[in-house]
PDB file of C-alpha atoms and ligand atoms in Angstrom:
ATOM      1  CA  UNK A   1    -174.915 -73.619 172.218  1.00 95.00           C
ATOM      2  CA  UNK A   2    -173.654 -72.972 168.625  1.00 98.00           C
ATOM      3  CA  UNK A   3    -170.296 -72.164 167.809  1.00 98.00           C
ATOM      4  CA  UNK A   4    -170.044 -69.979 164.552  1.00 98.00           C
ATOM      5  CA  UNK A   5    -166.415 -69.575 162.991  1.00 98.00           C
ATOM      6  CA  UNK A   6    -165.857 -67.626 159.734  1.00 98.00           C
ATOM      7  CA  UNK A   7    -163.439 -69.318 157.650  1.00 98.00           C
ATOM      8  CA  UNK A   8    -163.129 -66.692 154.910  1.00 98.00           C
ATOM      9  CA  UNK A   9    -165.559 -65.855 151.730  1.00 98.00           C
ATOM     10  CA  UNK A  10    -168.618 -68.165 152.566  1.00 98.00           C
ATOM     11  CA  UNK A  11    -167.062 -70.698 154.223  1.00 98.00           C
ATOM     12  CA  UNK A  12    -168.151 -71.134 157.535  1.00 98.00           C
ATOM     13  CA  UNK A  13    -168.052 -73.892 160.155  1.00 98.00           C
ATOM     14  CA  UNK A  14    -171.012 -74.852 163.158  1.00 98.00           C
ATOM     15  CA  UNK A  15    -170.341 -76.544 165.874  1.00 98.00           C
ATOM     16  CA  UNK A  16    -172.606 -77.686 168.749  1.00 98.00           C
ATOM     17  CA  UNK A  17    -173.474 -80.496 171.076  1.00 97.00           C
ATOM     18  CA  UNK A  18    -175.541 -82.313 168.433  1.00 96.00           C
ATOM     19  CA  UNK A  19    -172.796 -82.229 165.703  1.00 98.00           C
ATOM     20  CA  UNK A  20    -170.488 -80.072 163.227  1.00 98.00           C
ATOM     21  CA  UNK A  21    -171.345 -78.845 159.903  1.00 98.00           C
ATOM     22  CA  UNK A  22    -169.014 -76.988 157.920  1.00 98.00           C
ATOM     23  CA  UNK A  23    -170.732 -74.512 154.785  1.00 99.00           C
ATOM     24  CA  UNK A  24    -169.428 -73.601 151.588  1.00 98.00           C
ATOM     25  CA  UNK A  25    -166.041 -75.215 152.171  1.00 98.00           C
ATOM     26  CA  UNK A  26    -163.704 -72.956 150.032  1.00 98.00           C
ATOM     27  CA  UNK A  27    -160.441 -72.694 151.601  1.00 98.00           C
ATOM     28  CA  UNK A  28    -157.136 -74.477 148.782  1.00 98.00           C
ATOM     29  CA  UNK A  29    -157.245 -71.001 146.684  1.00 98.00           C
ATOM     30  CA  UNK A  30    -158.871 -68.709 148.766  1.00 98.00           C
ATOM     31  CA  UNK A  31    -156.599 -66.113 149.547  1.00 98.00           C
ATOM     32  CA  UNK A  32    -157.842 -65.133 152.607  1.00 98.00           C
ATOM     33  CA  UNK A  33    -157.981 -68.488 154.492  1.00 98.00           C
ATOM     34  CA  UNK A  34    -156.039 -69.752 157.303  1.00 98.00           C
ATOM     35  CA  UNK A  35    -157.098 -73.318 157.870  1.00 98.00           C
ATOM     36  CA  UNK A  36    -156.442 -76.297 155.403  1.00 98.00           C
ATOM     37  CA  UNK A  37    -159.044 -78.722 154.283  1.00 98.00           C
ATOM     38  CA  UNK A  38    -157.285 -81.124 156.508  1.00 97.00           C
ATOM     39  CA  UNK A  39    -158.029 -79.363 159.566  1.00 98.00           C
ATOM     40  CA  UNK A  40    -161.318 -79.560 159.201  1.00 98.00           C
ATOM     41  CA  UNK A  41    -163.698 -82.040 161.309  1.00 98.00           C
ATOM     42  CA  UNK A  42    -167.267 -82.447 160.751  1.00 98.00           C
ATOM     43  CA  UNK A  43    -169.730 -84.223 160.317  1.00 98.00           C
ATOM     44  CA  UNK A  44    -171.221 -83.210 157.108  1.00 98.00           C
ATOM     45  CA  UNK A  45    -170.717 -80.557 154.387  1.00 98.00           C
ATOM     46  CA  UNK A  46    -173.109 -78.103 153.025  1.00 99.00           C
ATOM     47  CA  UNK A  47    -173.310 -76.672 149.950  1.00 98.00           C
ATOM     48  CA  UNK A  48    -175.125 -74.119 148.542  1.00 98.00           C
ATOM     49  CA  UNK A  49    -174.335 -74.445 144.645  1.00 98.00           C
ATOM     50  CA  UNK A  50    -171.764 -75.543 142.582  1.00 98.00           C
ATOM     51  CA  UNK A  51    -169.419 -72.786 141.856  1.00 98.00           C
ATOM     52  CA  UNK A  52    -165.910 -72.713 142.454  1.00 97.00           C
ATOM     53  CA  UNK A  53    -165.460 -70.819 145.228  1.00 98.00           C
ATOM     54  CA  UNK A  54    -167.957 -72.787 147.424  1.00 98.00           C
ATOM     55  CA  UNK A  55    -168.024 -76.164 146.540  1.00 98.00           C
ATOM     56  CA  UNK A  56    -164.118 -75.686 147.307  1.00 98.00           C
ATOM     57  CA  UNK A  57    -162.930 -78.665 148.929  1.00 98.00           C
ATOM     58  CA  UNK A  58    -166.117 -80.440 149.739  1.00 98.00           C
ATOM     59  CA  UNK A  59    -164.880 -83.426 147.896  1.00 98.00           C
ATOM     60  CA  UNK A  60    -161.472 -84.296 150.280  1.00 98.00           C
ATOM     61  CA  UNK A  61    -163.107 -82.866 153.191  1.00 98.00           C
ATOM     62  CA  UNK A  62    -165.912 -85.279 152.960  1.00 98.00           C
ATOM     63  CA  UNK A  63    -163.987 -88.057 152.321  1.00 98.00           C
ATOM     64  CA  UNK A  64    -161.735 -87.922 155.179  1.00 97.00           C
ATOM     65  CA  UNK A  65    -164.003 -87.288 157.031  1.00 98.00           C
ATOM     66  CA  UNK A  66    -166.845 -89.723 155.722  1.00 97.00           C
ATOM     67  CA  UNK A  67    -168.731 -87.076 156.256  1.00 98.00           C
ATOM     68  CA  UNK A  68    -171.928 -86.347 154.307  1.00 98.00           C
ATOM     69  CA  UNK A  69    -172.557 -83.946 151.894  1.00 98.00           C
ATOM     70  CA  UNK A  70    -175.991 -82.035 151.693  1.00 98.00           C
ATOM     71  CA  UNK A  71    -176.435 -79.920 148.517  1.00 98.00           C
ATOM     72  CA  UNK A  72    -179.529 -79.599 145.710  1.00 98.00           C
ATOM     73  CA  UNK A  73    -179.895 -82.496 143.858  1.00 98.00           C
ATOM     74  CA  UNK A  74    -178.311 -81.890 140.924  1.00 98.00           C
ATOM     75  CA  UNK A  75    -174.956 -80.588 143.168  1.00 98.00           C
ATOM     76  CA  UNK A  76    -175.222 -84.062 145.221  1.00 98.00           C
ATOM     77  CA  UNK A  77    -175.142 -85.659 142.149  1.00 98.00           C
ATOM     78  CA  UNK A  78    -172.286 -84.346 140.306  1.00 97.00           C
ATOM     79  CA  UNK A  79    -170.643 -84.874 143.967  1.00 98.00           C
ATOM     80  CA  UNK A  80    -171.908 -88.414 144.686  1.00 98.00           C
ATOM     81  CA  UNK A  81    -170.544 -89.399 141.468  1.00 97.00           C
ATOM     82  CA  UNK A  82    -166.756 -88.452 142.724  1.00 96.00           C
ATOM     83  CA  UNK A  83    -167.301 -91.257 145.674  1.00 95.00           C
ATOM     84  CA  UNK A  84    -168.286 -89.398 148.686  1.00 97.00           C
ATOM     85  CA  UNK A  85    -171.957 -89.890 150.368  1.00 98.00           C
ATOM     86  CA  UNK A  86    -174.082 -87.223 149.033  1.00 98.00           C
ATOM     87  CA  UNK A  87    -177.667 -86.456 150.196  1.00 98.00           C
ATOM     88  CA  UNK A  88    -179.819 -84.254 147.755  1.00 98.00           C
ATOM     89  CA  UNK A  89    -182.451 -82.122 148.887  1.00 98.00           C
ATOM     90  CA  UNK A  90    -184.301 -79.381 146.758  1.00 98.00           C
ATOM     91  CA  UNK A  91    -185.560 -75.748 147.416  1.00 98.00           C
ATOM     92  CA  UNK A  92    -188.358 -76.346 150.326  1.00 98.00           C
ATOM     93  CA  UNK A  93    -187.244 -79.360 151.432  1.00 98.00           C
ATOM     94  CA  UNK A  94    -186.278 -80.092 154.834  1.00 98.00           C
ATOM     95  CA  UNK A  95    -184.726 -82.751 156.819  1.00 98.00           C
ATOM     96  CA  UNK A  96    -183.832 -83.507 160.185  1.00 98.00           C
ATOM     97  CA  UNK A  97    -180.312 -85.390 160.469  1.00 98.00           C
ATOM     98  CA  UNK A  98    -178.472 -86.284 163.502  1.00 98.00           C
ATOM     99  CA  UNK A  99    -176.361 -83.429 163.108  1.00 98.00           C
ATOM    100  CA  UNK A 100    -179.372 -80.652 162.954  1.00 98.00           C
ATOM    101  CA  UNK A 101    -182.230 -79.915 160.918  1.00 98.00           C
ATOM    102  CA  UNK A 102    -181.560 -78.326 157.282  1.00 98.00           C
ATOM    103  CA  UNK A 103    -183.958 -76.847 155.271  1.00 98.00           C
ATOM    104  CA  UNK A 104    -182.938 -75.545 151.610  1.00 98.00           C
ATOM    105  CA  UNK A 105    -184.187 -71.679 150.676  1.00 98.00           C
ATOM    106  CA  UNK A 106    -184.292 -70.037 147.304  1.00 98.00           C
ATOM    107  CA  UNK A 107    -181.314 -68.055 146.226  1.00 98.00           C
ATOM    108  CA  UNK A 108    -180.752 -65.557 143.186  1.00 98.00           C
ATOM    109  CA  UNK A 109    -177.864 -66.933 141.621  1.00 98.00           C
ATOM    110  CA  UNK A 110    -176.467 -69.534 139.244  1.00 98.00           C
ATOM    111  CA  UNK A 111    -174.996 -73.220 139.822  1.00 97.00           C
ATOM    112  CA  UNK A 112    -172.273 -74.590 137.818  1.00 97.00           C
ATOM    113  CA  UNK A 113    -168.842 -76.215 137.983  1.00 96.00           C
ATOM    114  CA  UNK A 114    -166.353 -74.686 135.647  1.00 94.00           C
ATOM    115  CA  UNK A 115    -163.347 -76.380 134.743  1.00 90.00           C
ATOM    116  CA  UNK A 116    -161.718 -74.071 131.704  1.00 90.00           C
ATOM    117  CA  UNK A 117    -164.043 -74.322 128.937  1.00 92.00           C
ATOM    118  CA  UNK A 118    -166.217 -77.199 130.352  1.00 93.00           C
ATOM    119  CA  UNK A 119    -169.717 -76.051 132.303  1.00 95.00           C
ATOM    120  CA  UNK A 120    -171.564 -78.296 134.247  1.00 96.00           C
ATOM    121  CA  UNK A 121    -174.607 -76.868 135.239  1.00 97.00           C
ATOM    122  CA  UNK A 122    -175.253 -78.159 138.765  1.00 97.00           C
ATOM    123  CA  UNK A 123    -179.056 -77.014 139.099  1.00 96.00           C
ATOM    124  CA  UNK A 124    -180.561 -74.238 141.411  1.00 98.00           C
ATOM    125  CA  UNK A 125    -178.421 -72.757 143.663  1.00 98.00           C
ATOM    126  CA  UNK A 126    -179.896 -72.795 147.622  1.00 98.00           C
ATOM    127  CA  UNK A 127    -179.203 -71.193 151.130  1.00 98.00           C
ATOM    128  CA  UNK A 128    -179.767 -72.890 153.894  1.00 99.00           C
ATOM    129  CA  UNK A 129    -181.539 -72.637 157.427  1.00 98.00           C
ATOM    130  CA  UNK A 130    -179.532 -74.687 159.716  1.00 98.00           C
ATOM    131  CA  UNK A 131    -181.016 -75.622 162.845  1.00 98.00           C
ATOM    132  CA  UNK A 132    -178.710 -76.760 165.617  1.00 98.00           C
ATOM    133  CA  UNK A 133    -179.192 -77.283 169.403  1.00 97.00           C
ATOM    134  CA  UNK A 134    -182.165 -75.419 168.952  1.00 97.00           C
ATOM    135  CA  UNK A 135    -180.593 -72.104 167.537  1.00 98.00           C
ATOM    136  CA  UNK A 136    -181.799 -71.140 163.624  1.00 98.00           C
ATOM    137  CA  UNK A 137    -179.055 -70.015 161.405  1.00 98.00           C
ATOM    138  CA  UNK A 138    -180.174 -69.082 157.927  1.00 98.00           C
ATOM    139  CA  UNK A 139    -176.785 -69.254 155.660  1.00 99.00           C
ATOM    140  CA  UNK A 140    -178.180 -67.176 152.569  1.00 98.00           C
ATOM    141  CA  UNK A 141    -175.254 -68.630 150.036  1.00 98.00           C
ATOM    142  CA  UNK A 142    -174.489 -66.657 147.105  1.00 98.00           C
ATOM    143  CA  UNK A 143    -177.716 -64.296 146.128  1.00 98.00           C
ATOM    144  CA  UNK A 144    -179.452 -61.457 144.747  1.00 98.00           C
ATOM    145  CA  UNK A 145    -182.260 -59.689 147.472  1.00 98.00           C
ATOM    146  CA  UNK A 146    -185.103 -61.451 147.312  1.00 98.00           C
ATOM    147  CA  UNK A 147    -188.776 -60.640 148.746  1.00 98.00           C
ATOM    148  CA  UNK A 148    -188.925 -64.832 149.455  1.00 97.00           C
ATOM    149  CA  UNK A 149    -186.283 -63.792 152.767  1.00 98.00           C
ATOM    150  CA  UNK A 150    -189.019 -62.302 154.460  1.00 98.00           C
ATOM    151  CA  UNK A 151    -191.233 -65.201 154.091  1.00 98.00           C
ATOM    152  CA  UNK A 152    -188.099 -67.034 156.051  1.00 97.00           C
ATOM    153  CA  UNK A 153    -187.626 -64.422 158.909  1.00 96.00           C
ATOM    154  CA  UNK A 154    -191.447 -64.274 159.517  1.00 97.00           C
ATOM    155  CA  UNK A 155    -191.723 -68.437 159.778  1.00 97.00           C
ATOM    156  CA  UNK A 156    -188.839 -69.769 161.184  1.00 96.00           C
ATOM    157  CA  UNK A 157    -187.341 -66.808 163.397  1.00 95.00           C
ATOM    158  CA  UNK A 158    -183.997 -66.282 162.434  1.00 98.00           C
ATOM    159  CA  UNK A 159    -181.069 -66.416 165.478  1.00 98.00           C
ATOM    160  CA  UNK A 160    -178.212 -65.435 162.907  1.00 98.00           C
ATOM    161  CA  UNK A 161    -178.204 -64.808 159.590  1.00 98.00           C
ATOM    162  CA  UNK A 162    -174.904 -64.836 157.537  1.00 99.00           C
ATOM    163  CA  UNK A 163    -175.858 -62.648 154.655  1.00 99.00           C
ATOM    164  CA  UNK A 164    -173.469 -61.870 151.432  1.00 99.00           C
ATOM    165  CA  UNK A 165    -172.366 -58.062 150.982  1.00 98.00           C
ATOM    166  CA  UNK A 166    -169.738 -57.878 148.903  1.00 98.00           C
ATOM    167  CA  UNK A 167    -171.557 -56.628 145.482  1.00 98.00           C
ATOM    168  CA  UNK A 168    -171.126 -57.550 141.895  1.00 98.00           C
ATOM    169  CA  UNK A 169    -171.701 -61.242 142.572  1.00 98.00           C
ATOM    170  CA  UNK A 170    -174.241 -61.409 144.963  1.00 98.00           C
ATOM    171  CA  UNK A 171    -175.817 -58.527 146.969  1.00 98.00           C
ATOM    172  CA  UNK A 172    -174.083 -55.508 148.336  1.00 98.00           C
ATOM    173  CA  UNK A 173    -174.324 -53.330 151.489  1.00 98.00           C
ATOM    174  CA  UNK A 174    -177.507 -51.210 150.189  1.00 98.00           C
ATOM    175  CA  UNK A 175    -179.726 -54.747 149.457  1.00 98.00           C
ATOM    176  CA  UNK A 176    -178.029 -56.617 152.566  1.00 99.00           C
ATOM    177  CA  UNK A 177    -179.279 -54.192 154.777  1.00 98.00           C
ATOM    178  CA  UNK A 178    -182.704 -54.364 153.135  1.00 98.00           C
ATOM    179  CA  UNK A 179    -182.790 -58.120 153.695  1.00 98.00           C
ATOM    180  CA  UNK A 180    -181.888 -57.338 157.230  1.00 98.00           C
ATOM    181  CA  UNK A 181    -185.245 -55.235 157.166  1.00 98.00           C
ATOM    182  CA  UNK A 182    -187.328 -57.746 156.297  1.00 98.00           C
ATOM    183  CA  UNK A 183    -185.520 -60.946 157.869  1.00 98.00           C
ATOM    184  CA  UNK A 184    -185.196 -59.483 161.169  1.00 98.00           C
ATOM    185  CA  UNK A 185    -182.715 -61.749 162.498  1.00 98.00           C
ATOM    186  CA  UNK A 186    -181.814 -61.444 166.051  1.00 98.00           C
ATOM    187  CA  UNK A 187    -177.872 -61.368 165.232  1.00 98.00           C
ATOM    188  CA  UNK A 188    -176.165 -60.731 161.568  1.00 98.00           C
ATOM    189  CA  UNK A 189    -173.033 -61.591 160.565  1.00 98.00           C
ATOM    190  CA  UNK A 190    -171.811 -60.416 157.001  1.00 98.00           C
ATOM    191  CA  UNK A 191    -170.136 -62.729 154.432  1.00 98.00           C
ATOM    192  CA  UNK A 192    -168.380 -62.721 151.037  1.00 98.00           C
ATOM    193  CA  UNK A 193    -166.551 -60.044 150.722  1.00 98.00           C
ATOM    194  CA  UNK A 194    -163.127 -58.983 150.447  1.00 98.00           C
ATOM    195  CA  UNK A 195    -161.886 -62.183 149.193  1.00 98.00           C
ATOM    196  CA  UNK A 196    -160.663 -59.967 146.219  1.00 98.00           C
ATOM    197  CA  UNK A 197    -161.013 -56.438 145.169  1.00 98.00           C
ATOM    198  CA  UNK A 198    -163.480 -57.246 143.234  1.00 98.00           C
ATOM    199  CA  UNK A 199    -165.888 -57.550 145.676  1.00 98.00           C
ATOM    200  CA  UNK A 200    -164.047 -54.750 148.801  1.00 98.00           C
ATOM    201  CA  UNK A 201    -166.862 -53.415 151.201  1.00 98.00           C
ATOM    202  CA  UNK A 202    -166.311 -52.236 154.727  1.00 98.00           C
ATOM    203  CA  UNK A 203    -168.021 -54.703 156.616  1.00 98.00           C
ATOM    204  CA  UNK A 204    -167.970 -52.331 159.882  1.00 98.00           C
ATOM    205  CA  UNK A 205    -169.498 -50.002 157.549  1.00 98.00           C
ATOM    206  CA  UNK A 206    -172.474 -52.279 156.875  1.00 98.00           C
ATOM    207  CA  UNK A 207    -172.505 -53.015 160.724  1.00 98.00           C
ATOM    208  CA  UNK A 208    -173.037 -49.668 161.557  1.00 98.00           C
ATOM    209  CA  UNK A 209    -176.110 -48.694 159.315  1.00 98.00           C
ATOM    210  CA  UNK A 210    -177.589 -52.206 160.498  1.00 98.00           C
ATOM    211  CA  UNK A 211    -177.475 -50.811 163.982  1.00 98.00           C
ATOM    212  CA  UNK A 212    -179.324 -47.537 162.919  1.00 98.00           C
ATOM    213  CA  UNK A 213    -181.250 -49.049 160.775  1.00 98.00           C
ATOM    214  CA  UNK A 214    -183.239 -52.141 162.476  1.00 98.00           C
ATOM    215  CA  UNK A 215    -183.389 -53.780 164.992  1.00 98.00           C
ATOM    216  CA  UNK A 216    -180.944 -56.251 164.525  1.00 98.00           C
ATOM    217  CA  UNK A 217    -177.255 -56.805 165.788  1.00 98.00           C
ATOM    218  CA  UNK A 218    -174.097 -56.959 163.737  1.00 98.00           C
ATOM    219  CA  UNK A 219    -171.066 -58.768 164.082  1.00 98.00           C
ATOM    220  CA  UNK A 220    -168.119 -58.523 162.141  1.00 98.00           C
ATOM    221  CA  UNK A 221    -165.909 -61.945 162.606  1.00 98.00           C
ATOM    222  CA  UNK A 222    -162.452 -61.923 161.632  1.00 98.00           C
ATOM    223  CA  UNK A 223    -161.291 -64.823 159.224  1.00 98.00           C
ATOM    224  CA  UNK A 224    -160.826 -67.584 162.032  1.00 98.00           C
ATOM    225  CA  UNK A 225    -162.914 -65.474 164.494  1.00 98.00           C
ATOM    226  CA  UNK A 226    -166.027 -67.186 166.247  1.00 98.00           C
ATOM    227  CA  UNK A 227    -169.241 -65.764 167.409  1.00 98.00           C
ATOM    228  CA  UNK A 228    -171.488 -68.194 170.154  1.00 98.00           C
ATOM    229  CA  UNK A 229    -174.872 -68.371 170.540  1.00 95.00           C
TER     230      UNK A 229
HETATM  231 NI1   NI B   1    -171.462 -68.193 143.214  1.00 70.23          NI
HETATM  232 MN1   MN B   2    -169.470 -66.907 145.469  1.00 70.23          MN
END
């Protein structure tokens, strides 16, 4: 069993018998987060690229935890270099760890940690297929739609995908529901969105033209809110 709690923008946590992973770990500054970094336990920390609002608070979570962090190589680096244990991976690779099996996917996007005028360009961004106690969950991270997600639905069988929909950064409804189309998850779960106004959708909205639309379920979590599979 899998144990999927949405902690607000992309930040979500797994937990199962075989270990706990938290994703995209943006929760000091996100306005619409209830948990600290501190009350967070896992065993490792995925992320999918290196902008603010997902790297977040890999750094602290990682280290109290000792906890490892899994991110494109470039990303691992830039974190490994602060002092926590950093695996890198790269677009196609996977890896089993005692935690689950990750394998990263492409993603549309950029990669870079911004700190007031200073870039530091942190490679290719990623999502992730997570596979835990023998459930697949395919985080898609930040991204445009791209034709490569039905390459990923048709191989691997998707359980739940955790797709962004809030526009302007990353997809939005219209494209989100054509990923669902050609993903064909059993279970979707939508992601990224209203964090600010700048990227307001109606995620029960979105829910309900999935459910006309394909074949798939939708589940809207609440921020804190947990879906099991
Ligand atoms: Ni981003
Ligand atoms: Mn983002």
């Amino acid at each position: 069993m899998v144990k999927i709690t949405f902690l607000g923008h992309g930040c979500t946590l797994l937990e199962a018998d075989q270990g706990k992973v938290v994703i995209d770990p943006f929760l000091t500054g996100n306005p619409v987060a209830k948990v600290k970094p501190e009350e967070i336990w896992v065993d490792a920390v995925l992320v999918t690229h290196g902008h603010g609002d997902h790297l977040g608070d890999t750094v602290d979570i990682a280290r109290k935890n000792n906890a490892l962090v899994v991110a494109p190589f470039e990303l691992a680096t830039f974190v490994g270099n602060q002092g926590v244990n950093a695996h890198p991976m790269h677009i196609g690779g996977a890896r089993e760890f005692p935690f689950g099996w990750v394998k990263l996917v492409p993603a549309a996007h950029g990669s870079a940690y911004v700190d007031g005028n200073n870039v530091v360009y942190t490679g290719n961004p990623c999502g992730f297929l997570v596979r835990m106690d023998g459930r697949l969950i395919y985080h898609a991270g930040d991204t445009g739609l791209i034709a490569d997600m039905e390459l990923l639905g048709r191989l691997y069988g998707i359980d739940v995908a955790l797709l962004p929909i809030g526009d302007n950064f990353t997809m939005g409804p219209d494209d989100a529901l054509e990923a669902v189309k050609i993903i064909k998850p059993k279970v979707v779960i939508p992601i990224h969105y209203n964090t600010w106004d700048l990227i307001a959708q109606d995620p029960q909205a979105f829910c309900e033209r999935v459910k006309a639309e394909t074949q798939s379920q939708c589940v809207v979590l609440e921020v804190g809110e947990s879906y099991q599979l």
